[in-house]
Amino acid sequence: MKLFCLFLLLAGSTAAYHLDTSPRREPPTLPSEVLTTEATPTEAKSRFAMLDDVRLLANGLLQLGQSLREFVHKTKAQINDIFQKLNIFDRSFYQLSVVTSEIKEEEEELKKTTNILKANNEEIRNLSMEINTKINTILQERTQLQSKVGSLEERLKGLSESMIPADQLSEITTLKEVIEAQEKTITSLLNAVKEQHDQLDHQKIKIKNLEEKLSFNSFQQTIDKSMDSDHSATDMFEYLQINSTGTETRDLPIDCSELFTRGETKSGVYAVKPNQSEPFYAYCEMSSDQGFTVIQQRVDSTVDFDQTWEMYQKGFGNLEKDFWLGLKKIHTISRLGSYILRIDVEDWKEEKHWAEYSFSLEGPSEDYTLHVSHFAGDLPDVMTNLTGSRFSTKDKNNDSGCSPDCTTRNCTGGWWQSACSETNLNGKYFSLRTKGRSVRRKGIQWRPGTGPSYSLKMSKISLRALIDSGN
């Protein structure tokens, strides 16, 4: 507003200046009757033209002031928005700093506890060695006592035959009672030593678990920090090339089931290292009694699953949303032992269903041939018909692929195709209202070959190890 007033003052002063400083000419000497006449039309016209210029200048300045005012308001709004975003960033950075400090404090406490347990373990081990030495000495003395008792019994037998005096018999009886009491003491001592050995073994196991957990937490924090520092440049589906032969990765779990047995109960992205494989990221879903390694998830249409053979081998998507883990990684996990393949789906009526199969997968030389047998669940069994099928993609068509004879087959996305099957959980993501039966057939399908085409809302495929598999 001050700027606008300043412009008006400048406009007025300029107009006044033009009026006051216009060149003055000396009037010519004319007769008196000529002096008394009115101003010529030319002079009047010149004066009105200058006033029009002033008005035009004032209107321009007024419009300029209004534009500047609007610009100032917009600039203030943008600055306020920037300050709000900066405040949100400061709060997020502060929370991250607090969490990092807490993690460091917990790590220091774990290190201190481990050092204390190591010291106690050394003391207990030395004490155990001393106890073992004493036990050996006691056992030797016991052997000697038993030999003496044997000789005494023989002498007692001989003396009893020769009618030894009663006072000697009482001494022998007392000696025998003392020996029996010593044998009871030795037995109780052996039991106590056995209990101490059991406690030592239990403490050793606890110390080992703490060391493994501390090593794994340190490695996981290192990976998380590197991932947070440059998340945009990190490919979550690449193998981790971080000292694969060192102590940091050898303590990683082979899968999410082992991570659960170590005491981890929170679902999320973790680094795992199956045997004969470099470590990689996987999404672990923890239930109340089991850890699942998720290999596929569909919740919306943000990720295109119509990918090439190379991408289906490597993996793609977002591990915390829509993704495919990768055929190579799935194969390395399946080689660890006996696994159950679990299928979870949800339709647009929010009805959830599931199925489980015993599962194995062949390697790349066999195009990742699938082998399943039905286990349990409330979904219709369609995977058993796919056992023995090879994996196919849009650029690698195995098992006759999508031939013209199979007009209803869902050929979008990579899947195990066989006998014109219409089941494919890697098809296009469509909503319930998608029109056209031919379009809906290309969606996320779980069909035994009959019934209407219906694209599912959610699907998830995960692996869990059998309890008796030793994992």
Tab-separated table of C-alpha atoms in Angstrom:
chain	number	residue	atom	x	y	z
A	1	MET	CA	0.000	0.000	0.000
A	2	LYS	CA	2.915	2.290	0.782
A	3	LEU	CA	4.392	1.535	-2.600
A	4	PHE	CA	1.112	2.458	-4.309
A	5	CYS	CA	0.919	5.811	-2.482
A	6	LEU	CA	4.514	6.518	-3.427
A	7	PHE	CA	3.688	5.943	-7.090
A	8	LEU	CA	0.709	8.362	-6.868
A	9	LEU	CA	2.934	11.044	-5.286
A	10	LEU	CA	5.513	10.575	-8.011
A	11	ALA	CA	2.816	10.865	-10.691
A	12	GLY	CA	1.461	14.070	-9.198
A	13	SER	CA	4.879	15.639	-8.830
A	14	THR	CA	5.736	14.730	-12.415
A	15	ALA	CA	2.563	16.306	-13.735
A	16	ALA	CA	3.152	19.433	-11.715
A	17	TYR	CA	6.686	19.601	-12.913
A	18	HIS	CA	5.586	19.407	-16.542
A	19	LEU	CA	3.040	22.145	-15.972
A	20	ASP	CA	5.410	24.422	-14.092
A	21	THR	CA	8.506	23.923	-16.159
A	22	SER	CA	6.917	24.267	-19.603
A	23	PRO	CA	8.875	26.840	-21.626
A	24	ARG	CA	7.599	30.363	-21.262
A	25	ARG	CA	7.837	32.739	-24.115
A	26	GLU	CA	7.700	36.503	-23.869
A	27	PRO	CA	4.523	37.669	-25.445
A	28	PRO	CA	5.111	39.866	-28.441
A	29	THR	CA	4.338	43.507	-28.269
A	30	LEU	CA	0.892	43.845	-29.551
A	31	PRO	CA	-1.728	46.403	-29.406
A	32	SER	CA	-3.830	46.590	-26.333
A	33	GLU	CA	-6.884	45.295	-28.082
A	34	VAL	CA	-5.046	42.187	-29.053
A	35	LEU	CA	-3.946	41.585	-25.430
A	36	THR	CA	-7.466	41.539	-24.228
A	37	THR	CA	-8.490	38.632	-26.461
A	38	GLU	CA	-8.899	35.043	-25.137
A	39	ALA	CA	-6.239	32.296	-25.336
A	40	THR	CA	-5.827	30.719	-28.661
A	41	PRO	CA	-7.293	27.226	-29.272
A	42	THR	CA	-3.815	25.874	-29.780
A	43	GLU	CA	-2.779	26.733	-26.173
A	44	ALA	CA	-5.919	25.167	-24.672
A	45	LYS	CA	-5.487	22.018	-26.661
A	46	SER	CA	-1.874	21.709	-25.455
A	47	ARG	CA	-2.950	21.974	-21.804
A	48	PHE	CA	-5.632	19.240	-22.059
A	49	ALA	CA	-3.224	16.887	-23.818
A	50	MET	CA	-0.832	17.098	-20.875
A	51	LEU	CA	-3.619	16.262	-18.382
A	52	ASP	CA	-4.550	13.187	-20.436
A	53	ASP	CA	-0.968	12.045	-20.270
A	54	VAL	CA	-1.017	12.433	-16.503
A	55	ARG	CA	-4.232	10.408	-16.238
A	56	LEU	CA	-2.780	7.705	-18.484
A	57	LEU	CA	0.367	7.603	-16.363
A	58	ALA	CA	-1.696	7.431	-13.171
A	59	ASN	CA	-3.783	4.539	-14.522
A	60	GLY	CA	-0.603	2.691	-15.529
A	61	LEU	CA	0.898	3.221	-12.114
A	62	LEU	CA	-2.347	2.066	-10.487
A	63	GLN	CA	-2.333	-1.147	-12.534
A	64	LEU	CA	1.353	-1.642	-11.756
A	65	GLY	CA	0.642	-1.228	-8.044
A	66	GLN	CA	-2.167	-3.775	-8.156
A	67	SER	CA	0.066	-6.245	-10.006
A	68	LEU	CA	2.844	-5.714	-7.483
A	69	ARG	CA	0.379	-6.236	-4.644
A	70	GLU	CA	-0.829	-9.529	-6.132
A	71	PHE	CA	2.775	-10.588	-6.699
A	72	VAL	CA	3.647	-9.808	-3.064
A	73	HIS	CA	0.675	-11.868	-1.790
A	74	LYS	CA	1.644	-14.835	-3.975
A	75	THR	CA	5.275	-14.568	-2.866
A	76	LYS	CA	4.218	-14.508	0.803
A	77	ALA	CA	2.067	-17.605	0.305
A	78	GLN	CA	4.925	-19.434	-1.408
A	79	ILE	CA	7.358	-18.434	1.351
A	80	ASN	CA	4.919	-19.663	4.021
A	81	ASP	CA	4.568	-22.979	2.176
A	82	ILE	CA	8.350	-23.334	1.994
A	83	PHE	CA	8.665	-22.598	5.720
A	84	GLN	CA	6.013	-25.260	6.523
A	85	LYS	CA	7.865	-27.858	4.439
A	86	LEU	CA	11.136	-26.900	6.138
A	87	ASN	CA	9.496	-27.344	9.549
A	88	ILE	CA	8.190	-30.789	8.545
A	89	PHE	CA	11.664	-31.750	7.293
A	90	ASP	CA	13.264	-30.496	10.538
A	91	ARG	CA	10.825	-32.566	12.631
A	92	SER	CA	11.432	-35.681	10.513
A	93	PHE	CA	15.195	-35.214	10.710
A	94	TYR	CA	14.998	-34.746	14.478
A	95	GLN	CA	12.908	-37.917	14.881
A	96	LEU	CA	15.395	-39.834	12.724
A	97	SER	CA	18.252	-38.513	14.868
A	98	VAL	CA	16.460	-39.611	18.050
A	99	VAL	CA	15.852	-43.111	16.643
A	100	THR	CA	19.495	-43.355	15.529
A	101	SER	CA	20.680	-42.312	18.999
A	102	GLU	CA	18.444	-44.921	20.625
A	103	ILE	CA	19.795	-47.616	18.283
A	104	LYS	CA	23.377	-46.610	19.126
A	105	GLU	CA	22.621	-46.705	22.865
A	106	GLU	CA	21.054	-50.161	22.550
A	107	GLU	CA	24.054	-51.352	20.568
A	108	GLU	CA	26.441	-50.050	23.259
A	109	GLU	CA	24.390	-51.758	25.976
A	110	LEU	CA	24.444	-55.028	24.017
A	111	LYS	CA	28.213	-54.756	23.635
A	112	LYS	CA	28.652	-54.135	27.368
A	113	THR	CA	26.363	-57.056	28.206
A	114	THR	CA	28.289	-59.309	25.821
A	115	ASN	CA	31.615	-58.321	27.383
A	116	ILE	CA	30.261	-59.006	30.873
A	117	LEU	CA	28.902	-62.375	29.781
A	118	LYS	CA	32.221	-63.249	28.179
A	119	ALA	CA	34.063	-62.416	31.406
A	120	ASN	CA	31.587	-64.455	33.435
A	121	ASN	CA	31.928	-67.296	30.967
A	122	GLU	CA	35.709	-67.346	31.461
A	123	GLU	CA	35.320	-67.372	35.242
A	124	ILE	CA	32.735	-70.125	35.079
A	125	ARG	CA	34.925	-72.151	32.744
A	126	ASN	CA	37.887	-71.878	35.134
A	127	LEU	CA	35.643	-72.852	38.024
A	128	SER	CA	34.344	-75.792	36.015
A	129	MET	CA	37.899	-76.984	35.375
A	130	GLU	CA	38.678	-76.794	39.084
A	131	ILE	CA	35.525	-78.718	39.891
A	132	ASN	CA	36.398	-81.373	37.311
A	133	THR	CA	39.850	-81.744	38.895
A	134	LYS	CA	38.306	-82.156	42.351
A	135	ILE	CA	35.814	-84.665	40.992
A	136	ASN	CA	38.599	-86.726	39.497
A	137	THR	CA	40.402	-86.665	42.825
A	138	ILE	CA	37.218	-87.705	44.629
A	139	LEU	CA	36.649	-90.509	42.171
A	140	GLN	CA	40.176	-91.797	42.746
A	141	GLU	CA	39.666	-91.651	46.513
A	142	ARG	CA	36.342	-93.417	46.066
A	143	THR	CA	38.055	-96.210	44.140
A	144	GLN	CA	40.620	-96.528	46.869
A	145	LEU	CA	37.910	-96.599	49.533
A	146	GLN	CA	35.993	-99.238	47.628
A	147	SER	CA	39.111	-101.422	47.459
A	148	LYS	CA	39.684	-100.923	51.182
A	149	VAL	CA	36.059	-101.733	51.914
A	150	GLY	CA	36.399	-104.892	49.853
A	151	SER	CA	39.460	-105.966	51.782
A	152	LEU	CA	37.770	-105.084	55.055
A	153	GLU	CA	34.732	-107.116	54.131
A	154	GLU	CA	36.975	-110.102	53.403
A	155	ARG	CA	38.738	-109.620	56.703
A	156	LEU	CA	35.394	-109.184	58.417
A	157	LYS	CA	34.207	-112.397	56.920
A	158	GLY	CA	37.312	-114.184	58.129
A	159	LEU	CA	37.112	-112.630	61.538
A	160	SER	CA	33.438	-113.464	61.872
A	161	GLU	CA	34.348	-117.038	61.241
A	162	SER	CA	36.933	-116.898	64.011
A	163	MET	CA	34.499	-115.224	66.418
A	164	ILE	CA	36.088	-111.751	66.661
A	165	PRO	CA	35.271	-109.620	69.720
A	166	ALA	CA	32.161	-107.423	69.768
A	167	ASP	CA	34.131	-104.143	70.045
A	168	GLN	CA	35.888	-104.841	66.727
A	169	LEU	CA	32.603	-105.668	65.084
A	170	SER	CA	31.185	-102.285	66.172
A	171	GLU	CA	34.235	-100.449	64.753
A	172	ILE	CA	33.841	-102.226	61.426
A	173	THR	CA	30.144	-101.381	61.298
A	174	THR	CA	30.905	-97.705	62.042
A	175	LEU	CA	33.543	-97.607	59.294
A	176	LYS	CA	31.108	-99.111	56.839
A	177	GLU	CA	28.472	-96.456	57.690
A	178	VAL	CA	31.064	-93.692	57.189
A	179	ILE	CA	31.934	-95.078	53.767
A	180	GLU	CA	28.267	-95.232	52.751
A	181	ALA	CA	27.791	-91.617	53.891
A	182	GLN	CA	30.801	-90.572	51.771
A	183	GLU	CA	29.337	-92.347	48.762
A	184	LYS	CA	26.071	-90.406	49.182
A	185	THR	CA	28.017	-87.148	49.470
A	186	ILE	CA	29.968	-87.944	46.304
A	187	THR	CA	26.734	-88.761	44.436
A	188	SER	CA	25.118	-85.451	45.448
A	189	LEU	CA	28.304	-83.612	44.461
A	190	LEU	CA	28.250	-85.265	41.037
A	191	ASN	CA	24.624	-84.220	40.575
A	192	ALA	CA	25.477	-80.638	41.519
A	193	VAL	CA	28.388	-80.616	39.052
A	194	LYS	CA	26.098	-81.927	36.314
A	195	GLU	CA	23.613	-79.139	36.984
A	196	GLN	CA	26.420	-76.579	36.790
A	197	HIS	CA	27.518	-78.027	33.450
A	198	ASP	CA	23.963	-77.710	32.143
A	199	GLN	CA	23.815	-74.093	33.297
A	200	LEU	CA	27.156	-73.392	31.624
A	201	ASP	CA	25.922	-74.844	28.342
A	202	HIS	CA	22.749	-72.753	28.574
A	203	GLN	CA	24.778	-69.588	29.219
A	204	LYS	CA	27.070	-70.359	26.297
A	205	ILE	CA	24.047	-70.680	24.017
A	206	LYS	CA	22.659	-67.363	25.265
A	207	ILE	CA	26.019	-65.636	24.747
A	208	LYS	CA	26.268	-67.030	21.216
A	209	ASN	CA	22.736	-65.853	20.396
A	210	LEU	CA	23.502	-62.384	21.758
A	211	GLU	CA	26.697	-62.171	19.708
A	212	GLU	CA	24.875	-63.269	16.554
A	213	LYS	CA	22.055	-60.792	17.197
A	214	LEU	CA	24.527	-57.964	17.863
A	215	SER	CA	26.473	-58.766	14.700
A	216	PHE	CA	23.273	-58.981	12.642
A	217	ASN	CA	21.897	-55.716	14.069
A	218	SER	CA	25.157	-53.900	13.313
A	219	PHE	CA	25.190	-55.222	9.749
A	220	GLN	CA	21.502	-54.423	9.235
A	221	GLN	CA	22.003	-50.882	10.572
A	222	THR	CA	24.959	-50.406	8.211
A	223	ILE	CA	22.831	-51.527	5.280
A	224	ASP	CA	19.883	-49.349	6.370
A	225	LYS	CA	22.101	-46.288	6.743
A	226	SER	CA	23.625	-46.806	3.309
A	227	MET	CA	20.153	-47.342	1.878
A	228	ASP	CA	18.783	-44.181	3.573
A	229	SER	CA	21.757	-42.078	2.470
A	230	ASP	CA	21.023	-42.608	-1.226
A	231	HIS	CA	17.728	-44.453	-1.528
A	232	SER	CA	17.077	-43.213	-5.056
A	233	ALA	CA	20.309	-44.766	-6.340
A	234	THR	CA	19.836	-48.115	-4.534
A	235	ASP	CA	18.500	-51.063	-6.506
A	236	MET	CA	16.687	-53.177	-3.929
A	237	PHE	CA	16.821	-56.244	-6.185
A	238	GLU	CA	20.582	-56.322	-6.727
A	239	TYR	CA	22.682	-58.749	-4.677
A	240	LEU	CA	24.592	-57.123	-1.809
A	241	GLN	CA	28.342	-57.104	-2.511
A	242	ILE	CA	29.394	-56.352	1.083
A	243	ASN	CA	32.246	-58.650	2.155
A	244	SER	CA	30.374	-61.862	1.402
A	245	THR	CA	33.124	-63.974	3.029
A	246	GLY	CA	33.561	-61.864	6.165
A	247	THR	CA	32.041	-62.018	9.606
A	248	GLU	CA	29.348	-59.439	8.826
A	249	THR	CA	27.391	-61.559	6.367
A	250	ARG	CA	28.056	-65.058	7.657
A	251	ASP	CA	25.693	-64.400	10.578
A	252	LEU	CA	22.800	-63.308	8.318
A	253	PRO	CA	19.702	-65.554	8.388
A	254	ILE	CA	19.186	-67.892	5.447
A	255	ASP	CA	15.529	-66.822	5.181
A	256	CYS	CA	12.742	-65.138	7.128
A	257	SER	CA	11.910	-68.357	9.014
A	258	GLU	CA	15.357	-68.384	10.630
A	259	LEU	CA	15.046	-64.658	11.341
A	260	PHE	CA	11.834	-65.449	13.274
A	261	THR	CA	13.561	-68.196	15.306
A	262	ARG	CA	16.218	-65.632	16.296
A	263	GLY	CA	13.521	-63.584	17.993
A	264	GLU	CA	12.588	-61.004	15.330
A	265	THR	CA	8.829	-60.336	15.385
A	266	LYS	CA	8.515	-57.163	13.297
A	267	SER	CA	7.590	-57.419	9.606
A	268	GLY	CA	9.743	-55.483	7.145
A	269	VAL	CA	12.637	-55.557	4.683
A	270	TYR	CA	15.670	-57.546	5.888
A	271	ALA	CA	18.932	-58.819	4.399
A	272	VAL	CA	19.058	-62.625	4.070
A	273	LYS	CA	21.725	-64.981	2.732
A	274	PRO	CA	20.663	-68.448	1.596
A	275	ASN	CA	23.411	-71.049	1.249
A	276	GLN	CA	25.533	-70.732	-1.917
A	277	SER	CA	24.169	-67.246	-2.591
A	278	GLU	CA	25.158	-63.626	-2.116
A	279	PRO	CA	22.988	-61.724	0.408
A	280	PHE	CA	19.943	-59.823	-0.842
A	281	TYR	CA	16.919	-57.933	0.457
A	282	ALA	CA	13.619	-59.701	1.080
A	283	TYR	CA	10.334	-58.711	2.695
A	284	CYS	CA	9.701	-60.797	5.832
A	285	GLU	CA	6.151	-61.080	7.147
A	286	MET	CA	6.081	-62.231	10.765
A	287	SER	CA	3.026	-63.973	12.198
A	288	SER	CA	2.572	-65.117	15.793
A	289	ASP	CA	4.309	-68.459	15.197
A	290	GLN	CA	6.163	-68.306	11.848
A	291	GLY	CA	8.223	-66.125	9.517
A	292	PHE	CA	7.225	-65.910	5.835
A	293	THR	CA	9.494	-64.849	2.935
A	294	VAL	CA	7.197	-62.921	0.578
A	295	ILE	CA	8.054	-63.511	-3.114
A	296	GLN	CA	5.149	-61.631	-4.756
A	297	GLN	CA	2.617	-58.972	-3.756
A	298	ARG	CA	-0.078	-57.026	-5.661
A	299	VAL	CA	-2.048	-54.234	-3.989
A	300	ASP	CA	-2.499	-51.622	-6.760
A	301	SER	CA	-1.480	-50.767	-10.321
A	302	THR	CA	1.711	-48.786	-9.599
A	303	VAL	CA	4.007	-51.561	-10.910
A	304	ASP	CA	3.737	-53.042	-14.415
A	305	PHE	CA	4.073	-56.845	-14.162
A	306	ASP	CA	4.250	-57.366	-17.950
A	307	GLN	CA	8.066	-57.589	-17.762
A	308	THR	CA	10.782	-59.449	-19.675
A	309	TRP	CA	12.440	-62.749	-18.782
A	310	GLU	CA	15.522	-60.911	-17.479
A	311	MET	CA	13.453	-58.774	-15.098
A	312	TYR	CA	11.508	-61.790	-13.796
A	313	GLN	CA	14.828	-63.493	-13.024
A	314	LYS	CA	16.221	-60.434	-11.248
A	315	GLY	CA	13.066	-59.074	-9.561
A	316	PHE	CA	11.330	-55.701	-9.765
A	317	GLY	CA	8.930	-53.317	-8.010
A	318	ASN	CA	8.822	-51.976	-4.452
A	319	LEU	CA	9.539	-54.488	-1.661
A	320	GLU	CA	7.094	-52.743	0.672
A	321	LYS	CA	4.259	-52.552	-1.864
A	322	ASP	CA	4.020	-54.273	-5.287
A	323	PHE	CA	6.951	-56.495	-6.280
A	324	TRP	CA	8.277	-59.784	-7.651
A	325	LEU	CA	11.315	-61.052	-5.681
A	326	GLY	CA	13.062	-62.746	-8.621
A	327	LEU	CA	13.241	-66.339	-9.903
A	328	LYS	CA	16.943	-66.675	-9.041
A	329	LYS	CA	16.362	-65.737	-5.402
A	330	ILE	CA	13.251	-67.926	-5.130
A	331	HIS	CA	15.244	-70.876	-6.495
A	332	THR	CA	18.094	-70.417	-3.965
A	333	ILE	CA	15.585	-70.322	-1.095
A	334	SER	CA	13.748	-73.439	-2.328
A	335	ARG	CA	17.047	-75.384	-2.334
A	336	LEU	CA	17.453	-74.913	1.445
A	337	GLY	CA	14.935	-77.642	2.354
A	338	SER	CA	11.218	-78.404	2.409
A	339	TYR	CA	9.031	-75.341	1.888
A	340	ILE	CA	5.333	-74.501	1.786
A	341	LEU	CA	4.064	-72.113	-0.909
A	342	ARG	CA	1.223	-69.963	0.479
A	343	ILE	CA	-1.255	-68.058	-1.715
A	344	ASP	CA	-3.354	-65.236	-0.210
A	345	VAL	CA	-5.944	-63.365	-2.312
A	346	GLU	CA	-8.701	-60.809	-1.676
A	347	ASP	CA	-11.565	-59.909	-3.991
A	348	TRP	CA	-13.389	-56.574	-4.350
A	349	LYS	CA	-15.984	-57.677	-1.784
A	350	GLU	CA	-13.137	-57.790	0.751
A	351	GLU	CA	-13.427	-61.566	1.071
A	352	LYS	CA	-10.078	-63.215	1.764
A	353	HIS	CA	-9.049	-66.750	0.764
A	354	TRP	CA	-5.869	-68.806	0.936
A	355	ALA	CA	-4.191	-72.008	-0.200
A	356	GLU	CA	-0.954	-73.820	0.676
A	357	TYR	CA	1.127	-76.239	-1.398
A	358	SER	CA	4.291	-78.230	-0.847
A	359	PHE	CA	6.734	-76.519	-3.177
A	360	SER	CA	9.992	-76.920	-5.084
A	361	LEU	CA	11.483	-75.060	-8.048
A	362	GLU	CA	14.087	-76.146	-10.586
A	363	GLY	CA	16.903	-73.907	-11.800
A	364	PRO	CA	17.396	-71.667	-14.860
A	365	SER	CA	18.551	-74.565	-17.059
A	366	GLU	CA	15.033	-76.024	-16.708
A	367	ASP	CA	13.319	-72.597	-17.058
A	368	TYR	CA	12.347	-72.705	-13.356
A	369	THR	CA	9.976	-75.661	-13.681
A	370	LEU	CA	7.345	-75.681	-10.915
A	371	HIS	CA	6.543	-78.687	-8.691
A	372	VAL	CA	3.632	-78.428	-6.223
A	373	SER	CA	1.138	-80.707	-4.484
A	374	HIS	CA	-1.968	-79.529	-2.688
A	375	PHE	CA	-1.632	-79.034	1.043
A	376	ALA	CA	-4.548	-77.014	2.528
A	377	GLY	CA	-6.771	-73.950	2.074
A	378	ASP	CA	-10.218	-72.720	1.009
A	379	LEU	CA	-9.270	-71.714	-2.564
A	380	PRO	CA	-10.026	-74.088	-5.455
A	381	ASP	CA	-6.970	-76.149	-6.385
A	382	VAL	CA	-5.586	-74.814	-9.657
A	383	MET	CA	-1.827	-74.951	-9.028
A	384	THR	CA	-1.635	-78.763	-9.026
A	385	ASN	CA	-2.492	-78.717	-12.744
A	386	LEU	CA	0.497	-76.399	-13.292
A	387	THR	CA	3.070	-78.749	-11.721
A	388	GLY	CA	5.795	-79.575	-14.219
A	389	SER	CA	5.192	-76.304	-16.137
A	390	ARG	CA	7.990	-73.975	-17.163
A	391	PHE	CA	7.951	-70.257	-16.453
A	392	SER	CA	7.013	-68.057	-19.436
A	393	THR	CA	7.179	-64.325	-20.176
A	394	LYS	CA	6.248	-62.125	-23.094
A	395	ASP	CA	9.733	-62.551	-24.645
A	396	LYS	CA	10.289	-66.219	-23.695
A	397	ASN	CA	7.409	-68.544	-24.487
A	398	ASN	CA	7.811	-71.997	-22.901
A	399	ASP	CA	5.422	-74.991	-23.008
A	400	SER	CA	3.746	-73.723	-26.216
A	401	GLY	CA	3.015	-70.440	-24.428
A	402	CYS	CA	-0.021	-68.498	-25.531
A	403	SER	CA	-0.957	-70.421	-28.679
A	404	PRO	CA	-3.882	-69.316	-30.905
A	405	ASP	CA	-5.863	-72.366	-29.739
A	406	CYS	CA	-6.033	-70.924	-26.216
A	407	THR	CA	-8.183	-67.877	-26.938
A	408	THR	CA	-9.088	-67.304	-23.279
A	409	ARG	CA	-5.638	-67.632	-21.786
A	410	ASN	CA	-4.225	-64.780	-19.700
A	411	CYS	CA	-0.910	-64.056	-21.447
A	412	THR	CA	0.113	-60.859	-19.656
A	413	GLY	CA	2.884	-61.007	-17.080
A	414	GLY	CA	5.244	-63.909	-16.323
A	415	TRP	CA	3.680	-67.152	-15.015
A	416	TRP	CA	3.738	-70.942	-15.246
A	417	GLN	CA	1.526	-71.657	-18.290
A	418	SER	CA	0.056	-75.063	-19.058
A	419	ALA	CA	-2.948	-76.533	-20.916
A	420	CYS	CA	-4.666	-73.210	-21.667
A	421	SER	CA	-4.855	-72.383	-17.971
A	422	GLU	CA	-6.568	-69.108	-17.054
A	423	THR	CA	-4.787	-68.725	-13.711
A	424	ASN	CA	-2.207	-65.940	-13.509
A	425	LEU	CA	-1.494	-63.813	-10.422
A	426	ASN	CA	0.943	-61.635	-12.406
A	427	GLY	CA	-1.625	-60.329	-14.907
A	428	LYS	CA	-2.690	-56.709	-15.369
A	429	TYR	CA	-4.221	-54.944	-12.381
A	430	PHE	CA	-7.863	-54.067	-13.109
A	431	SER	CA	-10.618	-52.717	-10.878
A	432	LEU	CA	-13.944	-54.456	-10.379
A	433	ARG	CA	-15.693	-52.096	-12.808
A	434	THR	CA	-13.486	-52.956	-15.795
A	435	LYS	CA	-15.756	-53.560	-18.752
A	436	GLY	CA	-15.286	-56.251	-21.358
A	437	ARG	CA	-14.823	-59.925	-20.623
A	438	SER	CA	-11.754	-60.150	-22.877
A	439	VAL	CA	-10.117	-57.328	-20.889
A	440	ARG	CA	-10.972	-58.817	-17.496
A	441	ARG	CA	-9.469	-62.150	-18.540
A	442	LYS	CA	-6.060	-60.460	-18.657
A	443	GLY	CA	-6.280	-59.414	-15.001
A	444	ILE	CA	-5.178	-61.096	-11.756
A	445	GLN	CA	-6.955	-64.441	-12.175
A	446	TRP	CA	-7.395	-67.518	-9.989
A	447	ARG	CA	-9.751	-69.688	-12.014
A	448	PRO	CA	-10.143	-73.449	-12.256
A	449	GLY	CA	-11.421	-73.070	-15.821
A	450	THR	CA	-15.090	-72.292	-15.150
A	451	GLY	CA	-17.043	-69.351	-13.851
A	452	PRO	CA	-17.054	-65.650	-14.753
A	453	SER	CA	-13.867	-63.643	-15.346
A	454	TYR	CA	-13.012	-61.665	-12.246
A	455	SER	CA	-9.841	-59.668	-11.548
A	456	LEU	CA	-8.735	-59.833	-7.905
A	457	LYS	CA	-8.017	-56.849	-5.673
A	458	MET	CA	-4.968	-58.261	-3.860
A	459	SER	CA	-2.635	-61.239	-4.142
A	460	LYS	CA	0.391	-62.363	-2.133
A	461	ILE	CA	2.717	-65.359	-2.551
A	462	SER	CA	5.066	-66.341	0.284
A	463	LEU	CA	7.289	-69.205	1.425
A	464	ARG	CA	7.609	-70.738	4.879
A	465	ALA	CA	9.904	-73.515	5.976
A	466	LEU	CA	8.498	-76.734	7.391
A	467	ILE	CA	9.220	-77.119	11.105
A	468	ASP	CA	10.925	-80.486	10.603
A	469	SER	CA	13.180	-79.200	7.787
A	470	GLY	CA	15.829	-78.038	10.229
A	471	ASN	CA	15.706	-74.403	9.177
